[in-house]
Coordinates of C-alpha atoms and ligand atoms in Angstrom, one line a residue:
M1 CA 0.0 0.0 0.0
A2 CA 1.3 3.5 -0.7
N3 CA -0.2 6.9 -0.7
V4 CA 1.3 9.4 -3.1
I5 CA 1.3 13.2 -3.3
I6 CA 1.6 14.9 -6.7
V7 CA 3.0 18.5 -6.5
G8 CA 3.9 21.1 -8.8
A9 CA 7.7 21.7 -8.5
Q10 CA 7.8 25.0 -10.4
W11 CA 5.3 28.1 -10.8
G12 CA 2.5 25.8 -12.1
D13 CA 1.4 24.1 -15.3
E14 CA 4.1 21.4 -15.1
G15 CA 1.9 18.7 -16.5
K16 CA 0.5 17.6 -13.2
G17 CA -3.0 16.6 -14.7
K18 CA -1.2 14.3 -17.2
V19 CA 0.7 12.5 -14.4
V20 CA -2.2 12.2 -12.2
D21 CA -4.1 10.6 -15.0
I22 CA -1.5 8.1 -15.4
Y23 CA -0.9 7.3 -11.8
T24 CA -4.8 7.0 -11.2
E25 CA -4.3 3.3 -12.4
Y26 CA -2.7 2.4 -9.2
A27 CA -5.0 4.5 -6.7
K28 CA -8.5 3.9 -5.4
D29 CA -9.1 7.6 -4.6
V30 CA -7.8 10.8 -6.3
V31 CA -8.2 13.7 -4.1
R32 CA -7.5 17.5 -4.8
Y33 CA -6.5 19.3 -1.5
Q34 CA -6.1 22.9 -2.3
G35 CA -6.5 25.7 -4.9
G36 CA -9.7 26.0 -6.8
N37 CA -10.6 26.9 -10.5
N38 CA -7.4 28.9 -11.0
A39 CA -5.9 25.5 -12.0
G40 CA -6.1 24.0 -15.3
H41 CA -5.0 20.4 -15.7
T42 CA -4.9 19.0 -19.1
L43 CA -5.4 15.4 -20.0
V44 CA -4.8 13.9 -23.5
V45 CA -6.1 10.5 -24.1
G46 CA -5.8 9.4 -27.8
N47 CA -6.8 12.5 -29.8
E48 CA -9.3 13.7 -27.1
K49 CA -8.2 16.5 -24.7
T50 CA -9.9 17.4 -21.4
V51 CA -9.1 20.3 -19.3
L52 CA -10.1 20.0 -15.7
H53 CA -10.2 23.2 -13.3
L54 CA -11.7 21.7 -10.0
I55 CA -12.5 17.9 -10.6
P56 CA -9.7 15.7 -9.8
S57 CA -7.6 14.5 -13.0
G58 CA -8.5 10.6 -12.2
I59 CA -12.1 11.2 -13.4
L60 CA -11.5 9.6 -16.8
H61 CA -10.9 6.3 -15.1
E62 CA -14.3 4.7 -14.6
G63 CA -14.5 3.3 -11.0
K64 CA -12.0 5.7 -9.4
R65 CA -13.3 7.9 -6.6
C66 CA -12.4 11.7 -7.0
I67 CA -12.7 13.6 -4.0
I68 CA -12.4 17.4 -3.4
G69 CA -11.0 18.0 0.0
N70 CA -11.7 20.6 2.4
G71 CA -8.7 22.7 1.5
V72 CA -10.2 23.4 -1.9
V73 CA -12.3 26.5 -2.7
L74 CA -15.1 25.8 -5.0
D75 CA -17.0 27.9 -7.7
P76 CA -20.2 26.0 -7.8
K77 CA -21.2 27.3 -11.3
V78 CA -17.9 26.3 -12.8
F79 CA -18.2 22.9 -10.9
L80 CA -21.7 22.3 -12.4
E81 CA -20.3 23.2 -15.9
E82 CA -17.3 20.9 -15.6
I83 CA -19.7 18.1 -14.4
D84 CA -21.9 18.7 -17.4
K85 CA -19.0 18.5 -19.9
L86 CA -17.8 15.4 -18.4
K87 CA -21.1 13.7 -18.7
K88 CA -21.7 14.8 -22.1
K89 CA -18.5 13.1 -23.3
G90 CA -19.7 9.9 -21.6
Y91 CA -17.6 10.2 -18.2
L92 CA -19.0 10.3 -14.7
K93 CA -21.6 7.8 -15.3
N94 CA -22.1 7.1 -11.7
D95 CA -22.5 10.3 -9.4
S96 CA -20.9 8.3 -6.5
Q97 CA -17.6 8.7 -8.2
L98 CA -17.5 12.4 -7.1
V99 CA -17.3 13.7 -3.5
V100 CA -17.2 17.2 -2.2
D101 CA -16.1 17.6 1.4
G102 CA -18.7 19.7 3.5
N103 CA -15.9 22.1 4.7
V104 CA -15.0 23.2 1.2
H105 CA -15.2 27.0 1.1
I106 CA -17.4 28.4 -1.7
I107 CA -16.3 31.2 -4.0
M108 CA -19.0 33.7 -4.1
P109 CA -19.7 36.4 -6.6
Y110 CA -18.3 39.1 -4.3
H111 CA -15.0 37.1 -4.2
K112 CA -14.6 37.3 -7.9
A113 CA -15.5 40.8 -8.2
I114 CA -13.1 41.8 -5.4
D115 CA -10.2 39.9 -7.0
I116 CA -10.7 41.5 -10.3
A117 CA -11.1 45.0 -9.0
R118 CA -8.2 44.8 -6.5
E119 CA -6.0 43.6 -9.7
S120 CA -7.2 46.5 -12.0
N121 CA -6.7 49.0 -9.4
S122 CA -3.3 48.0 -8.2
G123 CA -1.4 49.0 -11.2
A124 CA 2.4 48.0 -11.2
R125 CA 1.8 46.0 -8.0
K126 CA -0.8 43.6 -9.5
I127 CA -0.2 40.0 -8.9
G128 CA -1.6 38.7 -12.3
T129 CA -4.2 36.6 -10.6
T130 CA -6.4 34.3 -12.6
G131 CA -9.4 36.6 -11.6
R132 CA -11.3 33.5 -10.2
G133 CA -11.8 34.9 -6.6
I134 CA -9.3 32.6 -5.0
G135 CA -7.5 35.1 -2.7
P136 CA -10.7 36.7 -1.3
T137 CA -12.1 33.4 -0.7
Y138 CA -9.2 32.2 1.5
E139 CA -9.1 35.5 3.1
D140 CA -12.8 35.0 4.3
K141 CA -11.9 31.3 5.3
V142 CA -9.1 32.3 7.5
G143 CA -11.1 35.4 8.8
R144 CA -13.8 33.0 9.9
R145 CA -16.5 34.7 7.6
G146 CA -16.5 32.0 4.9
I147 CA -19.5 30.2 3.6
R148 CA -18.9 26.3 3.0
F149 CA -20.3 23.7 1.0
I150 CA -22.3 22.4 4.0
D151 CA -23.8 25.9 4.2
L152 CA -24.5 26.2 0.6
I153 CA -26.7 23.2 0.6
R154 CA -28.8 24.3 3.6
P155 CA -31.1 27.2 2.1
E156 CA -31.9 29.0 5.4
I157 CA -28.4 28.9 6.8
F158 CA -27.0 30.0 3.2
A159 CA -29.5 32.9 2.9
R160 CA -28.6 34.0 6.5
K161 CA -24.9 34.0 5.8
V162 CA -25.2 35.9 2.7
K163 CA -27.3 38.5 4.3
E164 CA -24.7 38.8 7.0
M165 CA -21.8 39.1 4.6
L166 CA -22.9 41.2 1.8
P167 CA -23.3 44.7 3.4
E168 CA -19.5 44.7 4.2
K169 CA -18.7 43.2 0.6
N170 CA -20.9 45.9 -1.2
F171 CA -19.2 48.7 1.0
L172 CA -15.8 47.4 0.0
L173 CA -16.9 47.1 -3.8
E174 CA -18.5 50.5 -3.9
K175 CA -16.6 52.8 -1.6
M176 CA -13.1 51.5 -1.8
L177 CA -12.9 49.7 -5.3
G178 CA -15.4 51.9 -7.3
C179 CA -17.4 48.8 -8.5
P180 CA -21.1 48.2 -8.8
T181 CA -22.7 46.6 -5.8
L182 CA -24.2 43.1 -5.9
D183 CA -27.9 42.0 -5.3
E184 CA -28.6 40.1 -2.3
S185 CA -31.7 38.3 -3.4
A186 CA -30.2 37.5 -6.8
I187 CA -27.2 35.8 -5.2
I188 CA -29.4 33.8 -2.8
E189 CA -31.7 32.6 -5.5
E190 CA -28.9 31.6 -7.9
Y191 CA -26.5 29.8 -5.4
S192 CA -29.3 28.2 -3.4
A193 CA -30.2 26.4 -6.7
Y194 CA -26.7 25.4 -7.2
G195 CA -26.7 24.1 -3.7
Q196 CA -29.7 21.9 -4.5
L197 CA -28.1 20.6 -7.5
L198 CA -24.9 19.7 -5.8
S199 CA -26.0 18.4 -2.6
K200 CA -25.9 14.7 -3.7
Y201 CA -22.1 15.0 -3.9
L202 CA -21.6 15.9 -0.1
G203 CA -19.2 13.5 1.9
N204 CA -16.5 13.6 4.5
A205 CA -13.3 13.3 2.8
S206 CA -11.3 12.7 5.9
K207 CA -13.4 9.8 6.8
L208 CA -13.7 8.3 3.4
L209 CA -9.8 8.6 2.7
N210 CA -8.9 7.2 6.2
Q211 CA -11.5 4.3 5.6
S212 CA -9.6 3.5 2.2
I213 CA -6.2 3.6 4.2
S214 CA -7.6 1.2 6.7
E215 CA -8.6 -1.2 3.9
G216 CA -5.2 -1.1 2.4
Q217 CA -6.1 1.0 -0.7
N218 CA -3.8 3.7 -2.3
I219 CA -4.6 7.3 -2.4
L220 CA -3.3 9.6 -4.9
F221 CA -3.3 13.5 -3.9
E222 CA -3.4 16.0 -6.6
G223 CA -1.8 19.3 -6.0
A224 CA -2.6 22.3 -7.8
Q225 CA -0.4 25.5 -8.8
G226 CA 3.4 24.9 -7.9
S227 CA 5.6 25.0 -5.0
L228 CA 7.0 28.5 -5.9
L229 CA 3.2 29.7 -5.8
D230 CA 2.8 28.5 -2.1
V231 CA 1.6 31.0 0.1
D232 CA 4.4 30.4 2.8
H233 CA 7.2 29.1 0.6
G234 CA 6.7 30.8 -2.7
T235 CA 7.8 34.1 -4.2
Y236 CA 5.5 36.1 -1.8
P237 CA 3.4 38.3 -2.7
Y238 CA 3.5 36.9 -6.3
V239 CA 1.9 33.5 -5.1
T240 CA -1.6 32.0 -4.9
S241 CA -3.4 32.0 -1.5
S242 CA -3.1 28.2 -0.6
S243 CA -0.5 25.8 0.6
T244 CA 0.4 24.2 -2.6
I245 CA 3.3 22.1 -1.2
A246 CA 3.0 18.5 0.0
G247 CA 2.2 19.5 3.6
G248 CA -1.0 21.0 2.2
A249 CA -2.2 17.5 1.3
C250 CA -2.6 16.6 4.9
T251 CA -4.3 19.7 6.0
G252 CA -6.5 20.0 2.9
T253 CA -7.9 16.6 3.4
G254 CA -7.7 15.4 6.9
V255 CA -5.2 12.6 6.3
G256 CA -2.2 12.4 8.9
P257 CA 1.2 12.8 7.7
R258 CA 2.2 9.4 8.7
F259 CA 0.2 7.8 6.0
I260 CA 2.0 9.8 3.3
D261 CA 4.8 7.4 1.4
A262 CA 6.1 9.3 -1.5
V263 CA 6.1 12.8 -2.9
V264 CA 6.4 13.3 -6.6
G265 CA 7.4 16.7 -8.0
I266 CA 6.3 17.6 -11.5
S267 CA 8.8 19.8 -13.4
K268 CA 9.0 20.8 -17.0
A269 CA 12.5 20.1 -18.7
Y270 CA 12.6 24.0 -18.7
V271 CA 10.5 26.5 -16.8
T272 CA 7.4 28.6 -17.3
R273 CA 5.5 31.0 -15.2
V274 CA 2.2 32.8 -15.9
G275 CA 1.3 36.1 -13.9
E276 CA 3.8 38.6 -12.4
G277 CA 6.8 38.0 -10.2
P278 CA 10.4 37.2 -10.3
F279 CA 11.7 34.5 -12.7
P280 CA 15.5 34.5 -12.8
T281 CA 16.0 32.3 -16.0
E282 CA 13.3 33.8 -18.1
L283 CA 14.1 34.5 -21.7
N284 CA 12.8 37.5 -23.3
D285 CA 14.3 36.6 -26.6
E286 CA 13.8 34.4 -29.5
M287 CA 14.7 31.3 -27.5
G288 CA 11.9 32.3 -25.0
E289 CA 9.5 32.4 -28.0
K290 CA 10.8 29.3 -29.5
L291 CA 10.0 27.4 -26.3
R292 CA 6.5 29.1 -26.1
Q293 CA 5.5 28.0 -29.6
A294 CA 7.1 24.5 -29.4
G295 CA 5.6 23.8 -26.0
Q296 CA 2.3 25.5 -26.7
E297 CA 2.8 27.6 -23.7
F298 CA -0.5 29.4 -23.3
G299 CA -2.5 29.2 -20.0
A300 CA -5.2 26.2 -19.8
T301 CA -7.3 28.6 -17.7
T302 CA -6.8 32.1 -18.9
G303 CA -5.1 31.5 -22.3
R304 CA -2.4 33.9 -21.4
P305 CA 1.0 33.3 -23.0
R306 CA 3.4 31.8 -20.5
R307 CA 6.9 33.2 -19.7
C308 CA 9.4 30.7 -20.6
G309 CA 13.0 30.1 -19.5
W310 CA 15.8 27.6 -18.9
F311 CA 15.7 24.8 -16.3
D312 CA 16.4 26.4 -12.9
A313 CA 18.0 24.0 -10.4
V314 CA 18.3 26.5 -7.6
A315 CA 14.5 27.0 -7.6
L316 CA 13.9 23.3 -8.0
R317 CA 16.2 22.4 -5.0
E318 CA 14.0 24.6 -2.9
A319 CA 10.8 22.6 -4.1
V320 CA 12.8 19.3 -3.4
R321 CA 13.3 20.5 0.2
T322 CA 10.0 21.9 1.1
N323 CA 8.1 19.3 -0.4
G324 CA 10.5 16.3 1.0
M325 CA 10.3 15.1 -2.7
T326 CA 11.0 11.5 -3.2
G327 CA 11.1 11.5 -7.0
L328 CA 10.7 13.9 -9.9
A329 CA 8.4 13.6 -13.1
I330 CA 10.3 15.5 -16.1
T331 CA 7.7 16.6 -18.7
K332 CA 7.9 18.2 -22.0
M333 CA 11.3 16.8 -22.9
D334 CA 10.1 16.7 -26.5
V335 CA 9.8 20.4 -26.5
L336 CA 13.7 20.6 -26.4
N337 CA 14.0 18.1 -29.3
D338 CA 15.7 20.4 -32.0
L339 CA 18.2 22.2 -29.8
E340 CA 21.9 22.0 -30.4
T341 CA 22.6 22.9 -26.8
I342 CA 20.6 23.5 -23.7
K343 CA 21.3 25.6 -20.6
I344 CA 20.7 24.6 -16.9
C345 CA 20.8 27.3 -14.2
T346 CA 22.8 25.7 -11.4
A347 CA 23.4 28.9 -9.2
Y348 CA 22.6 32.6 -9.0
S349 CA 24.8 35.5 -9.1
Y350 CA 24.0 38.3 -6.8
R351 CA 26.1 41.3 -6.8
G352 CA 29.2 39.4 -7.6
E353 CA 28.4 36.6 -4.9
M354 CA 27.4 33.1 -5.9
L355 CA 24.2 31.7 -4.3
E356 CA 23.5 28.0 -4.3
D357 CA 20.1 28.4 -2.3
F358 CA 17.0 30.2 -3.4
P359 CA 16.8 33.5 -1.5
Q360 CA 13.9 34.2 0.6
D361 CA 14.2 37.9 0.1
L362 CA 12.4 39.0 -3.0
E363 CA 14.5 42.1 -3.4
V364 CA 17.5 39.7 -3.6
L365 CA 15.8 37.4 -6.0
K366 CA 14.9 40.2 -8.3
E367 CA 18.5 41.0 -8.8
C368 CA 19.9 37.5 -9.2
K369 CA 21.2 36.4 -12.4
P370 CA 21.4 32.8 -13.5
V371 CA 24.7 30.9 -13.7
Y372 CA 24.4 28.4 -16.5
E373 CA 26.0 25.2 -17.5
E374 CA 25.4 24.4 -21.1
V375 CA 25.1 20.8 -22.1
D376 CA 24.5 19.1 -25.6
G377 CA 21.0 18.8 -26.9
W378 CA 19.8 15.4 -28.4
N379 CA 18.6 17.3 -31.6
C380 CA 16.3 14.4 -32.6
D381 CA 12.7 13.0 -32.1
L382 CA 12.1 11.2 -28.7
S383 CA 8.8 9.5 -29.8
K384 CA 10.2 6.0 -30.4
A385 CA 11.6 5.9 -26.9
T386 CA 9.7 3.4 -24.5
S387 CA 12.0 3.2 -21.7
F388 CA 14.8 5.4 -20.1
E389 CA 17.3 3.1 -22.0
T390 CA 15.7 3.7 -25.4
L391 CA 16.0 7.5 -25.1
P392 CA 19.0 8.9 -27.1
E393 CA 22.0 9.0 -25.2
K394 CA 22.2 12.9 -24.8
A395 CA 18.5 12.9 -23.6
Q396 CA 19.6 10.4 -20.9
D397 CA 22.6 12.6 -20.0
Y398 CA 20.3 15.5 -19.8
L399 CA 17.9 13.7 -17.3
K400 CA 20.9 12.4 -15.3
K401 CA 22.3 16.1 -15.1
L402 CA 18.9 17.3 -13.8
E403 CA 19.0 14.5 -11.3
Q404 CA 22.5 15.4 -10.2
V405 CA 21.9 19.2 -9.8
T406 CA 18.6 18.8 -8.0
G407 CA 19.5 15.8 -5.7
C408 CA 16.2 14.0 -6.7
P409 CA 15.8 10.9 -9.0
A410 CA 13.5 11.0 -11.9
V411 CA 10.7 8.5 -11.6
L412 CA 8.8 9.5 -14.8
V413 CA 9.7 11.1 -18.0
S414 CA 7.0 12.5 -20.4
I415 CA 7.8 13.1 -24.0
G416 CA 4.5 14.4 -25.5
P417 CA 1.0 15.4 -24.1
R418 CA -0.6 12.0 -24.5
R419 CA -1.1 9.3 -22.0
S420 CA 0.8 7.0 -24.2
E421 CA 3.9 9.4 -24.5
T422 CA 5.2 8.6 -21.0
I423 CA 8.1 6.6 -19.7
Q424 CA 7.8 5.2 -16.2
V425 CA 11.1 4.8 -14.6
K426 CA 10.0 3.7 -11.2
N427 CA 6.5 3.3 -9.9
P428 CA 6.1 5.4 -6.8
F429 CA 3.3 3.1 -5.4
N430 CA 5.6 0.2 -5.3
Ligands
GDP1 P1 -1.0 21.4 -15.0 O1 -1.6 22.6 -14.6 O2 0.4 21.1 -14.2 O3 -1.7 20.1 -15.2 O4 -0.3 21.6 -16.6 P2 -1.2 22.2 -17.7 O5 -2.2 21.2 -18.3 O6 -1.8 23.6 -17.3 O7 -0.1 22.4 -18.9 C1 0.6 21.4 -19.2 C2 0.5 21.3 -20.8 O8 1.5 20.6 -21.4 C3 -0.8 20.8 -21.2 O9 -1.1 21.4 -22.4 C4 -0.2 19.3 -21.6 O10 -1.2 18.5 -22.6 C5 1.0 19.6 -22.1 N1 2.0 18.3 -21.9 C6 2.1 17.8 -20.7 N2 3.2 16.8 -20.8 C7 3.8 17.1 -21.9 C8 4.8 16.6 -22.7 O11 5.6 15.8 -22.3 N3 5.1 17.1 -24.0 C9 4.4 18.1 -24.6 N4 4.6 18.6 -25.6 N5 3.3 18.6 -23.9 C10 2.8 18.0 -22.6
IMO2 P1 -2.1 24.9 -12.3 O1 -2.7 24.1 -11.2 C1 0.0 28.5 -13.1 C2 -0.8 32.0 -10.8 C3 -1.5 33.1 -11.3 C4 -1.0 34.3 -10.4 C5 -0.8 33.7 -9.1 C6 -2.1 34.0 -8.2 O2 -2.8 24.7 -13.5 O3 -0.7 24.7 -12.3 P2 -4.6 33.2 -8.2 O4 -5.6 33.4 -9.1 O5 -4.4 31.8 -7.7 O6 -4.8 34.2 -7.0 O7 -3.3 33.8 -8.9 O8 -0.7 32.3 -9.3 N1 -1.7 30.6 -10.8 C7 -1.3 29.7 -11.6 N2 -0.2 29.6 -12.4 N3 -0.8 27.4 -13.0 C8 -1.7 27.5 -12.1 O9 -2.3 26.3 -11.7 C9 -1.9 28.6 -11.4 N4 -3.0 29.0 -10.5 C10 -2.5 30.3 -10.2 O10 -1.1 33.3 -12.7 O11 0.4 34.5 -10.9
MG3 MG1 -2.3 24.3 -15.5

């Protein structure tokens, strides 16, 4: 028996969805533990592409239970749309495949309005959020003013909570942020209807998952965003508002840390970032554009072009440490196919000083210049490879180099977006 956490090892969009879809085969339950529909997780099976924002990426496997843990924030409208799309494609035949924990916090219309207004009012200080209301929802959760899934599905309690909350939100929207106010009865009517449609998914994630553990079944925890977007350990304030690292899997589901057996960090063979914030290996040149085109680096949630750069071992070592990572899944190797040489950042230079560790101080990070090692590219197609050994020698060397500079073994290599374009080096469930 093994319980495995999947985390993003960079700034998100590393290919977590694809890896979760592959590992679902070995698990009984797949559970999201934080974030909301700021996430966009892409799965490609054959020629069919599915993008999931809230529902765990195990949902394409019939008979696997997909759970939304208490640490997630949920937009009920988006959730219903996602369910509908999946059902139209022939998935989610049995509603018992999907469970939402009662303590999940609900993203309300005022959260979205505040998120968008704050961003548009903050000029150069904006974060570049996804505008999905994530930050304001987590603020209310920690401020003990949130509305939970259990409240949404009980009409009287829900109406009372909206009536309590809305005057303050409308004051903020109108007087501070210069936005239109929101209508109380319209919200109550619309969201109560969502609550009634969704009540059948209510469950206790902690209880269900611990039951699975006691039966000797495997659990797969699906992280969203990336380690460097973690609210505590990321490039604050240019982060998301949840605990994206492996520790978040325990608080976000109600499963104790002693039941976690492996933490697999997903990393691209290079780096991307969407939104604002420092990014030492960013390439604002032809090479950056080449990576963007070859990797089709456009956001799965907002469609924004992703910023691209060389692999950053300094940032990755930080993620290896904060997650207690046991293995790395390296994705998008194929994007580097036609490069003569490839650069790997192994240290930073800061005012003439060499830094091996990722600085906590954003003012320092902003000034860091990458120190590169240049290695040979493999300069050919990887699609024939079916194992680590059948990869071209130079591609094997690149992967070994990444293992060496990060101090973490590669357990999976991805050579294309499809489920089939995957090399499993070591199964973390064994
Ligand atoms: P996530 O948020 O971590 O699940 O990642 P996204 O789905 O936002 O972005 C990853 C993108 O890369 C998606 O379009 C995937 O289909 C695609 N992808 C994943 N692995 C590979 C790979 O090995 N090669 C290529 N070319 N694309 C990949
Ligand atoms: P997945 O799960 C990449 C970024 C936003 C912004 C910052 C804060 O697909 O990897 P938020 O809306 O969360 O308040 O935005 O975090 N961000 C992501 N970047 N992938 C994601 O999710 C992201 N979710 C949020 O661009 O910089
Ligand atoms: Mg994504």
